[in-house]
């Protein structure tokens, strides 16, 4: 026996109420001065026993009534088999139906999603009368079709039949959590969650956390997993499509990297990959991959050109016969690129030389525009000297490179921050002129523009024996990841003789900070004020399901505000192994601080070194891993901060052959940022500022992928600016937005040009490898696991339900007692 | 005694209606003036008391002719009893008579009744004596046939405030011993006392040859017991408190009370005593007239 609302057992105290009322009433009587006392006494004597007995009976009935009511409200229940004879209690349940795009796998005539609906119908069949059901569609987002459990099972059945498939990825763990938590607050005896899904391993990445979660809620909510996935399937998918250089110039052949992955257990031969523009109607390029081994991912390079500028769609497709493979959704991938006329970069020269090649920006200019001045190339560079920055207008530029600039004029600071906030790119190279304090205090701390602080310069540029190299492999950042395939050693030969070590800010969770008495924030348990990034981990990104961080500098208010616009710093390139020429005053601690490496790492890199006697001409080996190039977003723009010069004064990278693809890719990443709102992950909203031109009466019509009917987009108008937004990007592919004015609207000119967006599905979803037996066992330890199709699902589900609630008989008994009480009270109070 | 008190005690309606029956009442209360009727006084004799000189206006029938013949002087014979009928009105003035659910307590009602009866009797030139008692006789107005006596009676009635326990038997026995001449004894009381002892007292009076009339004066509440809810009864005459729900004992009470009244009535009837139960809600005029009518009727048939 258990009580579902045990707190209401305190209601048993109400049993004392009739007694208290009785006692109070005995104090509330009318006084009558009376003469014929003898007869009253005689009457009482004759009736005393009867009256006492009646009083006692009434008191007992009333107390019993209240006690039973308290019991009923506390909802007693038994969970043993024997309890079921008392009645079959209804189930309060949530059906979580996976509608991620792996559920679109064809299995005979039906998709997995159709099978899941069949299984859900069986679940409904298994529920006893009086059950309530909610219905959630789950993928990487949870979309409740019926948010609160309803008793109208027929309505659930109809809603289920109309549930749509999506191109979202699978992430079942949050959905299971949400469903379980939705039932936790309820006080029914039987609470069950039915998760109907295929079982790709990718959807259960957080199964450890799920296991703990299920274990914690096992007693209160019974969870059923019904897996509809069949045997492992062969699946070939396009898992990536991007312009190789990042930049897509109009009218030029642009190289695209198309990644194709074989998720099958078998090798795949002769996979034909086709790249088309203009939504399939334009020119095409294709290539056959002769052999794609099991689990292998290959990039092929295909070319496309765009005759017109602006947002242009490009689609990569795997051609596999008429029907494709059993998961056709991932056989094509569409991207919208921003075809640009030209890319303009302003190079700010902080140390002009007597000869052009001596200029600080000479090498950078040639890396960005590797063509003769009279040859056409889509990147155009302009140079300006640092002392003329006041006169510069950045509106026409896509990026700005500051090379060896001492400090920025105050007016330019504002211009630059506005430029980056709007989506411009910034490259910053230090040099001998660099004012360290200005850069650290103003650009890093105050404006939060630079992702790292500069430490004082180390190394000697006048010699060539002591240097550090660049990393040779394990490139993580998108900009340099391609070198993993090209051979990492290409950077390892580049030497840096002198540099400003980059110190990344300390990052702590916002919850770890506390306000101290002097108003500054401190990490709990520390005495010095905190300076660094405070991260609010609860701020989740709505679009892709990944957690995005709200970064804020806590040191000063102004900086904190600026920090809200800055993204998390990410290292683009790291230094490899290097050396340090010891100087007077060096110590293990100071070097650890300077290079931001642990003392243990320093000791390990220098075995046998006497750290107590560090002095010239001793040389130390430095462990690899210190950041050489750091990047972060800022507003809509992106900032790249280098640790060494843009010319070859301090390092050899600018003159390296790798500098051209490196800077082209950096520039490409900046431009991709500028057009990133054109491509979203499935589920993320589409949005675009339409400017002031669009007026009232404007309508937006969204043409969705796969020829589904058009839908209206949302147009909002605020402060004279019109913004477009569309949320239902649940299918991957091209979304075209057409604008027109409502009939009868008096407007001047044409409606705005159409917009194109593309939504891309999560590539993890293409991996149909079933979850491991270990994962399945982990889940089965705390939940019931079923497979579909199964002839005995209904019986299996029913068999698992034991126990019943007893509140109804108790309430009926209470009502019976209430009726008895009324009858007795009437009868007893009759004149006798 | 001021006029207000007299008006309070003499219910004009009651007097008017009773006067209408006055002549009949005269026949009821036997006297020489109603010689055509049988007297209730057996062995009746009028005893000579004294002579006084005749004064103009005296009834010549009372002239002592023998003295006139012997002495040639006019003397009027005066007798000890100026009337041949005496009504003793006994009013229970105990604390239990203080109860009253309406405008009047039983005592007030009894006082009015006593006053009305006194007036009526005096108005018929009969004699009346008034006794107010509780555990003993508290106040006694000796018999008188003077109409002026009514003022004295009124004053005594108005001044009396009862606050003692009752002892009706003792009072009746005492009275029976004191009364030498037969008459009518009218007892106005609630008779909340020992029944047998009371009836013994009544028998004692009857043994003395008195006609006894019992006016059992009760409040409507005492008859109906109409109380609701929880009630604490505080007993008059220092009886202990009782807490009960009257609704639940009403029927029993009415039964017990009814039996008491019945026993009293039967006891009276056995002793040839007129028993009249009076509800203080009833108008006094109605009570008096109906009783006198009844008495007239029964007197004719009886005597």
PDB file of C-alpha atoms in Angstrom, chain A residues 289-544:
ATOM      1  CA  UNK A 289      33.983   7.720 -56.607  1.00  0.00           C
ATOM      2  CA  UNK A 290      35.322   4.353 -57.667  1.00  0.00           C
ATOM      3  CA  UNK A 291      35.448   2.825 -54.217  1.00  0.00           C
ATOM      4  CA  UNK A 292      34.148   3.946 -50.900  1.00  0.00           C
ATOM      5  CA  UNK A 293      35.052   1.545 -48.176  1.00  0.00           C
ATOM      6  CA  UNK A 294      32.782   0.769 -45.261  1.00  0.00           C
ATOM      7  CA  UNK A 295      32.725   3.669 -42.851  1.00  0.00           C
ATOM      8  CA  UNK A 296      34.933   5.773 -45.095  1.00  0.00           C
ATOM      9  CA  UNK A 297      34.353   9.466 -45.744  1.00  0.00           C
ATOM     10  CA  UNK A 298      35.709  10.994 -48.926  1.00  0.00           C
ATOM     11  CA  UNK A 299      35.770  14.563 -50.167  1.00  0.00           C
ATOM     12  CA  UNK A 300      35.401  15.166 -53.847  1.00  0.00           C
ATOM     13  CA  UNK A 301      35.867  18.491 -55.484  1.00  0.00           C
ATOM     14  CA  UNK A 302      33.275  19.596 -57.971  1.00  0.00           C
ATOM     15  CA  UNK A 303      32.987  22.905 -59.706  1.00  0.00           C
ATOM     16  CA  UNK A 304      30.132  25.234 -60.201  1.00  0.00           C
ATOM     17  CA  UNK A 305      29.833  28.766 -61.390  1.00  0.00           C
ATOM     18  CA  UNK A 306      27.190  31.364 -60.790  1.00  0.00           C
ATOM     19  CA  UNK A 307      26.234  33.787 -63.486  1.00  0.00           C
ATOM     20  CA  UNK A 308      24.324  35.970 -61.105  1.00  0.00           C
ATOM     21  CA  UNK A 309      25.278  37.390 -57.772  1.00  0.00           C
ATOM     22  CA  UNK A 310      23.391  37.114 -54.507  1.00  0.00           C
ATOM     23  CA  UNK A 311      22.043  34.020 -52.814  1.00  0.00           C
ATOM     24  CA  UNK A 312      22.376  31.056 -55.132  1.00  0.00           C
ATOM     25  CA  UNK A 313      21.491  27.437 -54.397  1.00  0.00           C
ATOM     26  CA  UNK A 314      23.862  24.610 -55.104  1.00  0.00           C
ATOM     27  CA  UNK A 315      22.902  20.982 -54.618  1.00  0.00           C
ATOM     28  CA  UNK A 316      25.072  17.901 -54.303  1.00  0.00           C
ATOM     29  CA  UNK A 317      23.324  14.642 -55.071  1.00  0.00           C
ATOM     30  CA  UNK A 318      24.213  10.981 -54.950  1.00  0.00           C
ATOM     31  CA  UNK A 319      22.849   9.336 -58.052  1.00  0.00           C
ATOM     32  CA  UNK A 320      21.858   5.781 -57.166  1.00  0.00           C
ATOM     33  CA  UNK A 321      19.288   4.666 -59.645  1.00  0.00           C
ATOM     34  CA  UNK A 322      15.694   5.814 -59.611  1.00  0.00           C
ATOM     35  CA  UNK A 323      14.809   5.242 -55.993  1.00  0.00           C
ATOM     36  CA  UNK A 324      18.180   5.826 -54.426  1.00  0.00           C
ATOM     37  CA  UNK A 325      18.951   3.920 -51.271  1.00  0.00           C
ATOM     38  CA  UNK A 326      16.516   3.214 -48.476  1.00  0.00           C
ATOM     39  CA  UNK A 327      17.165   6.572 -46.854  1.00  0.00           C
ATOM     40  CA  UNK A 328      16.892   8.966 -49.785  1.00  0.00           C
ATOM     41  CA  UNK A 329      16.719  12.042 -47.584  1.00  0.00           C
ATOM     42  CA  UNK A 330      20.478  12.194 -47.106  1.00  0.00           C
ATOM     43  CA  UNK A 331      21.345  11.537 -50.757  1.00  0.00           C
ATOM     44  CA  UNK A 332      21.229  15.208 -51.510  1.00  0.00           C
ATOM     45  CA  UNK A 333      22.316  18.328 -49.759  1.00  0.00           C
ATOM     46  CA  UNK A 334      21.547  21.884 -50.706  1.00  0.00           C
ATOM     47  CA  UNK A 335      23.541  24.945 -49.825  1.00  0.00           C
ATOM     48  CA  UNK A 336      22.809  28.578 -50.551  1.00  0.00           C
ATOM     49  CA  UNK A 337      25.927  30.580 -51.200  1.00  0.00           C
ATOM     50  CA  UNK A 338      26.359  34.282 -51.466  1.00  0.00           C
ATOM     51  CA  UNK A 339      27.910  34.852 -54.881  1.00  0.00           C
ATOM     52  CA  UNK A 340      29.914  38.025 -54.521  1.00  0.00           C
ATOM     53  CA  UNK A 341      31.190  40.391 -57.158  1.00  0.00           C
ATOM     54  CA  UNK A 342      34.393  41.038 -55.275  1.00  0.00           C
ATOM     55  CA  UNK A 343      35.823  40.857 -51.781  1.00  0.00           C
ATOM     56  CA  UNK A 344      37.475  43.997 -50.521  1.00  0.00           C
ATOM     57  CA  UNK A 345      40.045  43.922 -47.760  1.00  0.00           C
ATOM     58  CA  UNK A 346      41.579  46.983 -46.155  1.00  0.00           C
ATOM     59  CA  UNK A 347      45.159  46.467 -45.054  1.00  0.00           C
ATOM     60  CA  UNK A 348      46.261  48.857 -42.328  1.00  0.00           C
ATOM     61  CA  UNK A 349      49.982  49.235 -42.493  1.00  0.00           C
ATOM     62  CA  UNK A 350      51.455  50.009 -39.101  1.00  0.00           C
ATOM     63  CA  UNK A 351      55.096  49.999 -40.260  1.00  0.00           C
ATOM     64  CA  UNK A 352      55.582  51.234 -43.834  1.00  0.00           C
ATOM     65  CA  UNK A 353      58.898  50.329 -45.357  1.00  0.00           C
ATOM     66  CA  UNK A 354      61.085  52.195 -47.789  1.00  0.00           C
ATOM     67  CA  UNK A 355      60.433  49.578 -50.416  1.00  0.00           C
ATOM     68  CA  UNK A 356      57.050  47.995 -51.039  1.00  0.00           C
ATOM     69  CA  UNK A 357      58.324  44.602 -49.999  1.00  0.00           C
ATOM     70  CA  UNK A 358      59.409  46.097 -46.710  1.00  0.00           C
ATOM     71  CA  UNK A 359      55.843  47.132 -45.914  1.00  0.00           C
ATOM     72  CA  UNK A 360      54.255  45.343 -43.020  1.00  0.00           C
ATOM     73  CA  UNK A 361      51.333  44.261 -45.265  1.00  0.00           C
ATOM     74  CA  UNK A 362      53.309  43.200 -48.310  1.00  0.00           C
ATOM     75  CA  UNK A 363      53.073  39.450 -47.786  1.00  0.00           C
ATOM     76  CA  UNK A 364      49.524  39.620 -46.526  1.00  0.00           C
ATOM     77  CA  UNK A 365      48.465  41.502 -49.621  1.00  0.00           C
ATOM     78  CA  UNK A 366      49.924  38.840 -51.883  1.00  0.00           C
ATOM     79  CA  UNK A 367      48.418  36.030 -49.875  1.00  0.00           C
ATOM     80  CA  UNK A 368      44.994  37.588 -50.111  1.00  0.00           C
ATOM     81  CA  UNK A 369      45.319  38.540 -53.762  1.00  0.00           C
ATOM     82  CA  UNK A 370      47.686  36.061 -55.355  1.00  0.00           C
ATOM     83  CA  UNK A 371      47.453  37.677 -58.766  1.00  0.00           C
ATOM     84  CA  UNK A 372      49.062  40.477 -60.641  1.00  0.00           C
ATOM     85  CA  UNK A 373      47.516  43.876 -60.321  1.00  0.00           C
ATOM     86  CA  UNK A 374      46.131  43.803 -63.832  1.00  0.00           C
ATOM     87  CA  UNK A 375      44.773  40.285 -63.588  1.00  0.00           C
ATOM     88  CA  UNK A 376      41.167  39.783 -62.576  1.00  0.00           C
ATOM     89  CA  UNK A 377      40.755  38.320 -59.127  1.00  0.00           C
ATOM     90  CA  UNK A 378      37.813  38.478 -56.795  1.00  0.00           C
ATOM     91  CA  UNK A 379      39.772  39.764 -53.833  1.00  0.00           C
ATOM     92  CA  UNK A 380      40.747  43.435 -53.946  1.00  0.00           C
ATOM     93  CA  UNK A 381      42.998  44.960 -51.342  1.00  0.00           C
ATOM     94  CA  UNK A 382      43.568  48.577 -50.374  1.00  0.00           C
ATOM     95  CA  UNK A 383      46.280  49.752 -48.104  1.00  0.00           C
ATOM     96  CA  UNK A 384      46.172  52.586 -45.675  1.00  0.00           C
ATOM     97  CA  UNK A 385      48.724  53.765 -43.205  1.00  0.00           C
ATOM     98  CA  UNK A 386      47.882  53.550 -39.561  1.00  0.00           C
ATOM     99  CA  UNK A 387      48.143  57.306 -39.074  1.00  0.00           C
ATOM    100  CA  UNK A 388      45.446  57.907 -41.731  1.00  0.00           C
ATOM    101  CA  UNK A 389      42.837  55.673 -40.127  1.00  0.00           C
ATOM    102  CA  UNK A 390      40.728  58.675 -39.158  1.00  0.00           C
ATOM    103  CA  UNK A 391      39.811  59.155 -42.783  1.00  0.00           C
ATOM    104  CA  UNK A 392      38.832  55.598 -43.524  1.00  0.00           C
ATOM    105  CA  UNK A 393      35.257  54.561 -44.373  1.00  0.00           C
ATOM    106  CA  UNK A 394      34.845  50.828 -43.875  1.00  0.00           C
ATOM    107  CA  UNK A 395      31.420  50.504 -45.497  1.00  0.00           C
ATOM    108  CA  UNK A 396      32.795  49.111 -48.752  1.00  0.00           C
ATOM    109  CA  UNK A 397      35.064  46.503 -47.184  1.00  0.00           C
ATOM    110  CA  UNK A 398      34.477  42.944 -46.176  1.00  0.00           C
ATOM    111  CA  UNK A 399      37.492  42.660 -43.916  1.00  0.00           C
ATOM    112  CA  UNK A 400      40.166  44.774 -42.233  1.00  0.00           C
ATOM    113  CA  UNK A 401      43.676  43.624 -41.395  1.00  0.00           C
ATOM    114  CA  UNK A 402      45.637  45.566 -38.774  1.00  0.00           C
ATOM    115  CA  UNK A 403      49.333  44.860 -39.109  1.00  0.00           C
ATOM    116  CA  UNK A 404      51.733  46.137 -36.491  1.00  0.00           C
ATOM    117  CA  UNK A 405      49.461  49.023 -35.571  1.00  0.00           C
ATOM    118  CA  UNK A 406      50.470  50.643 -32.288  1.00  0.00           C
ATOM    119  CA  UNK A 407      47.013  51.757 -31.202  1.00  0.00           C
ATOM    120  CA  UNK A 408      43.754  52.778 -32.826  1.00  0.00           C
ATOM    121  CA  UNK A 409      42.510  56.371 -32.858  1.00  0.00           C
ATOM    122  CA  UNK A 410      39.482  56.697 -30.613  1.00  0.00           C
ATOM    123  CA  UNK A 411      37.151  57.544 -33.503  1.00  0.00           C
ATOM    124  CA  UNK A 412      38.302  54.514 -35.448  1.00  0.00           C
ATOM    125  CA  UNK A 413      37.651  52.270 -32.489  1.00  0.00           C
ATOM    126  CA  UNK A 414      33.959  52.999 -32.846  1.00  0.00           C
ATOM    127  CA  UNK A 415      34.072  52.622 -36.625  1.00  0.00           C
ATOM    128  CA  UNK A 416      35.812  49.277 -36.283  1.00  0.00           C
ATOM    129  CA  UNK A 417      33.490  47.869 -33.660  1.00  0.00           C
ATOM    130  CA  UNK A 418      30.454  48.893 -35.733  1.00  0.00           C
ATOM    131  CA  UNK A 419      32.062  47.263 -38.747  1.00  0.00           C
ATOM    132  CA  UNK A 420      32.693  43.957 -36.973  1.00  0.00           C
ATOM    133  CA  UNK A 421      29.304  44.034 -35.283  1.00  0.00           C
ATOM    134  CA  UNK A 422      27.648  44.295 -38.693  1.00  0.00           C
ATOM    135  CA  UNK A 423      29.507  41.208 -39.915  1.00  0.00           C
ATOM    136  CA  UNK A 424      32.905  42.487 -41.034  1.00  0.00           C
ATOM    137  CA  UNK A 425      36.083  40.484 -40.531  1.00  0.00           C
ATOM    138  CA  UNK A 426      39.114  41.622 -38.579  1.00  0.00           C
ATOM    139  CA  UNK A 427      42.658  40.238 -38.707  1.00  0.00           C
ATOM    140  CA  UNK A 428      45.104  41.564 -36.167  1.00  0.00           C
ATOM    141  CA  UNK A 429      48.837  41.021 -36.340  1.00  0.00           C
ATOM    142  CA  UNK A 430      51.222  42.347 -33.685  1.00  0.00           C
ATOM    143  CA  UNK A 431      54.641  43.685 -34.289  1.00  0.00           C
ATOM    144  CA  UNK A 432      57.311  45.753 -32.704  1.00  0.00           C
ATOM    145  CA  UNK A 433      55.079  48.827 -32.737  1.00  0.00           C
ATOM    146  CA  UNK A 434      52.220  47.126 -30.969  1.00  0.00           C
ATOM    147  CA  UNK A 435      51.150  48.888 -27.791  1.00  0.00           C
ATOM    148  CA  UNK A 436      50.564  45.887 -25.539  1.00  0.00           C
ATOM    149  CA  UNK A 437      48.744  47.788 -22.830  1.00  0.00           C
ATOM    150  CA  UNK A 438      46.363  49.425 -25.312  1.00  0.00           C
ATOM    151  CA  UNK A 439      45.559  46.144 -26.999  1.00  0.00           C
ATOM    152  CA  UNK A 440      44.994  44.305 -23.744  1.00  0.00           C
ATOM    153  CA  UNK A 441      43.115  47.061 -21.929  1.00  0.00           C
ATOM    154  CA  UNK A 442      41.107  48.575 -24.735  1.00  0.00           C
ATOM    155  CA  UNK A 443      40.634  45.949 -27.414  1.00  0.00           C
ATOM    156  CA  UNK A 444      40.490  42.910 -25.154  1.00  0.00           C
ATOM    157  CA  UNK A 445      39.145  44.071 -21.814  1.00  0.00           C
ATOM    158  CA  UNK A 446      37.076  47.125 -22.660  1.00  0.00           C
ATOM    159  CA  UNK A 447      35.729  46.237 -26.097  1.00  0.00           C
ATOM    160  CA  UNK A 448      36.089  42.444 -25.857  1.00  0.00           C
ATOM    161  CA  UNK A 449      37.056  42.584 -29.523  1.00  0.00           C
ATOM    162  CA  UNK A 450      40.220  40.528 -29.164  1.00  0.00           C
ATOM    163  CA  UNK A 451      39.700  36.987 -27.940  1.00  0.00           C
ATOM    164  CA  UNK A 452      43.093  36.861 -26.138  1.00  0.00           C
ATOM    165  CA  UNK A 453      45.532  39.145 -24.387  1.00  0.00           C
ATOM    166  CA  UNK A 454      49.086  39.639 -25.533  1.00  0.00           C
ATOM    167  CA  UNK A 455      51.866  38.730 -23.147  1.00  0.00           C
ATOM    168  CA  UNK A 456      55.210  40.576 -23.471  1.00  0.00           C
ATOM    169  CA  UNK A 457      57.204  39.534 -26.510  1.00  0.00           C
ATOM    170  CA  UNK A 458      59.451  36.538 -26.238  1.00  0.00           C
ATOM    171  CA  UNK A 459      62.210  35.398 -28.521  1.00  0.00           C
ATOM    172  CA  UNK A 460      64.745  37.215 -30.609  1.00  0.00           C
ATOM    173  CA  UNK A 461      64.058  37.991 -34.262  1.00  0.00           C
ATOM    174  CA  UNK A 462      67.678  38.802 -34.938  1.00  0.00           C
ATOM    175  CA  UNK A 463      68.898  35.250 -34.652  1.00  0.00           C
ATOM    176  CA  UNK A 464      67.761  31.986 -36.244  1.00  0.00           C
ATOM    177  CA  UNK A 465      68.654  29.352 -33.711  1.00  0.00           C
ATOM    178  CA  UNK A 466      65.934  29.705 -31.134  1.00  0.00           C
ATOM    179  CA  UNK A 467      62.395  29.436 -32.558  1.00  0.00           C
ATOM    180  CA  UNK A 468      59.079  27.645 -32.332  1.00  0.00           C
ATOM    181  CA  UNK A 469      57.356  25.789 -35.119  1.00  0.00           C
ATOM    182  CA  UNK A 470      53.675  25.491 -35.949  1.00  0.00           C
ATOM    183  CA  UNK A 471      51.613  22.421 -35.224  1.00  0.00           C
ATOM    184  CA  UNK A 472      52.005  19.528 -37.591  1.00  0.00           C
ATOM    185  CA  UNK A 473      48.653  17.808 -37.296  1.00  0.00           C
ATOM    186  CA  UNK A 474      45.385  17.393 -35.390  1.00  0.00           C
ATOM    187  CA  UNK A 475      43.923  20.552 -36.827  1.00  0.00           C
ATOM    188  CA  UNK A 476      40.588  21.188 -35.153  1.00  0.00           C
ATOM    189  CA  UNK A 477      39.420  24.537 -36.440  1.00  0.00           C
ATOM    190  CA  UNK A 478      37.275  24.568 -39.589  1.00  0.00           C
ATOM    191  CA  UNK A 479      39.676  26.907 -41.331  1.00  0.00           C
ATOM    192  CA  UNK A 480      42.648  24.564 -41.044  1.00  0.00           C
ATOM    193  CA  UNK A 481      40.953  21.185 -40.813  1.00  0.00           C
ATOM    194  CA  UNK A 482      41.563  20.624 -44.506  1.00  0.00           C
ATOM    195  CA  UNK A 483      45.307  20.337 -43.738  1.00  0.00           C
ATOM    196  CA  UNK A 484      44.564  17.103 -41.903  1.00  0.00           C
ATOM    197  CA  UNK A 485      43.926  15.607 -45.316  1.00  0.00           C
ATOM    198  CA  UNK A 486      46.569  17.562 -47.169  1.00  0.00           C
ATOM    199  CA  UNK A 487      49.382  16.495 -44.897  1.00  0.00           C
ATOM    200  CA  UNK A 488      49.938  18.336 -41.682  1.00  0.00           C
ATOM    201  CA  UNK A 489      53.637  18.681 -41.979  1.00  0.00           C
ATOM    202  CA  UNK A 490      53.147  21.643 -44.301  1.00  0.00           C
ATOM    203  CA  UNK A 491      53.022  24.034 -41.356  1.00  0.00           C
ATOM    204  CA  UNK A 492      55.647  22.302 -39.305  1.00  0.00           C
ATOM    205  CA  UNK A 493      58.460  23.855 -41.265  1.00  0.00           C
ATOM    206  CA  UNK A 494      57.423  27.409 -40.519  1.00  0.00           C
ATOM    207  CA  UNK A 495      59.434  29.076 -37.803  1.00  0.00           C
ATOM    208  CA  UNK A 496      58.565  31.823 -35.431  1.00  0.00           C
ATOM    209  CA  UNK A 497      61.478  33.587 -33.799  1.00  0.00           C
ATOM    210  CA  UNK A 498      59.682  36.243 -31.885  1.00  0.00           C
ATOM    211  CA  UNK A 499      56.091  36.478 -30.803  1.00  0.00           C
ATOM    212  CA  UNK A 500      53.636  37.773 -28.290  1.00  0.00           C
ATOM    213  CA  UNK A 501      52.256  34.788 -26.391  1.00  0.00           C
ATOM    214  CA  UNK A 502      48.457  34.727 -26.558  1.00  0.00           C
ATOM    215  CA  UNK A 503      46.784  34.316 -23.216  1.00  0.00           C
ATOM    216  CA  UNK A 504      43.234  33.014 -23.507  1.00  0.00           C
ATOM    217  CA  UNK A 505      40.789  34.320 -20.928  1.00  0.00           C
ATOM    218  CA  UNK A 506      39.812  32.131 -18.074  1.00  0.00           C
ATOM    219  CA  UNK A 507      36.340  30.698 -18.511  1.00  0.00           C
ATOM    220  CA  UNK A 508      34.166  29.762 -15.578  1.00  0.00           C
ATOM    221  CA  UNK A 509      30.492  28.999 -15.173  1.00  0.00           C
ATOM    222  CA  UNK A 510      28.450  31.998 -14.136  1.00  0.00           C
ATOM    223  CA  UNK A 511      27.106  29.999 -11.234  1.00  0.00           C
ATOM    224  CA  UNK A 512      30.605  29.733  -9.775  1.00  0.00           C
ATOM    225  CA  UNK A 513      30.838  33.483  -9.352  1.00  0.00           C
ATOM    226  CA  UNK A 514      29.683  35.448  -6.383  1.00  0.00           C
ATOM    227  CA  UNK A 515      29.581  39.127  -5.674  1.00  0.00           C
ATOM    228  CA  UNK A 516      32.020  40.242  -3.042  1.00  0.00           C
ATOM    229  CA  UNK A 517      31.608  43.129  -0.660  1.00  0.00           C
ATOM    230  CA  UNK A 518      33.489  45.603  -2.872  1.00  0.00           C
ATOM    231  CA  UNK A 519      31.161  44.942  -5.795  1.00  0.00           C
ATOM    232  CA  UNK A 520      33.553  42.841  -7.835  1.00  0.00           C
ATOM    233  CA  UNK A 521      32.838  39.273  -8.787  1.00  0.00           C
ATOM    234  CA  UNK A 522      34.959  36.427  -7.486  1.00  0.00           C
ATOM    235  CA  UNK A 523      35.119  32.766  -8.056  1.00  0.00           C
ATOM    236  CA  UNK A 524      33.870  31.003  -4.982  1.00  0.00           C
ATOM    237  CA  UNK A 525      36.715  30.358  -2.617  1.00  0.00           C
ATOM    238  CA  UNK A 526      39.118  32.813  -4.295  1.00  0.00           C
ATOM    239  CA  UNK A 527      40.222  36.163  -2.960  1.00  0.00           C
ATOM    240  CA  UNK A 528      41.161  38.076  -6.105  1.00  0.00           C
ATOM    241  CA  UNK A 529      38.570  39.649  -8.405  1.00  0.00           C
ATOM    242  CA  UNK A 530      37.714  37.493 -11.371  1.00  0.00           C
ATOM    243  CA  UNK A 531      38.725  38.607 -14.856  1.00  0.00           C
ATOM    244  CA  UNK A 532      37.668  36.402 -17.689  1.00  0.00           C
ATOM    245  CA  UNK A 533      34.631  34.951 -19.360  1.00  0.00           C
ATOM    246  CA  UNK A 534      31.663  33.930 -17.331  1.00  0.00           C
ATOM    247  CA  UNK A 535      29.565  31.396 -19.130  1.00  0.00           C
ATOM    248  CA  UNK A 536      25.911  30.822 -18.563  1.00  0.00           C
ATOM    249  CA  UNK A 537      25.550  27.195 -19.451  1.00  0.00           C
ATOM    250  CA  UNK A 538      21.803  27.291 -19.127  1.00  0.00           C
ATOM    251  CA  UNK A 539      21.429  29.394 -22.225  1.00  0.00           C
ATOM    252  CA  UNK A 540      20.714  26.870 -24.879  1.00  0.00           C
ATOM    253  CA  UNK A 541      20.620  27.638 -28.562  1.00  0.00           C
ATOM    254  CA  UNK A 542      17.166  27.130 -29.969  1.00  0.00           C
ATOM    255  CA  UNK A 543      18.163  26.041 -33.400  1.00  0.00           C
ATOM    256  CA  UNK A 544      20.394  23.062 -33.528  1.00  0.00           C
TER     257      UNK A 544
END
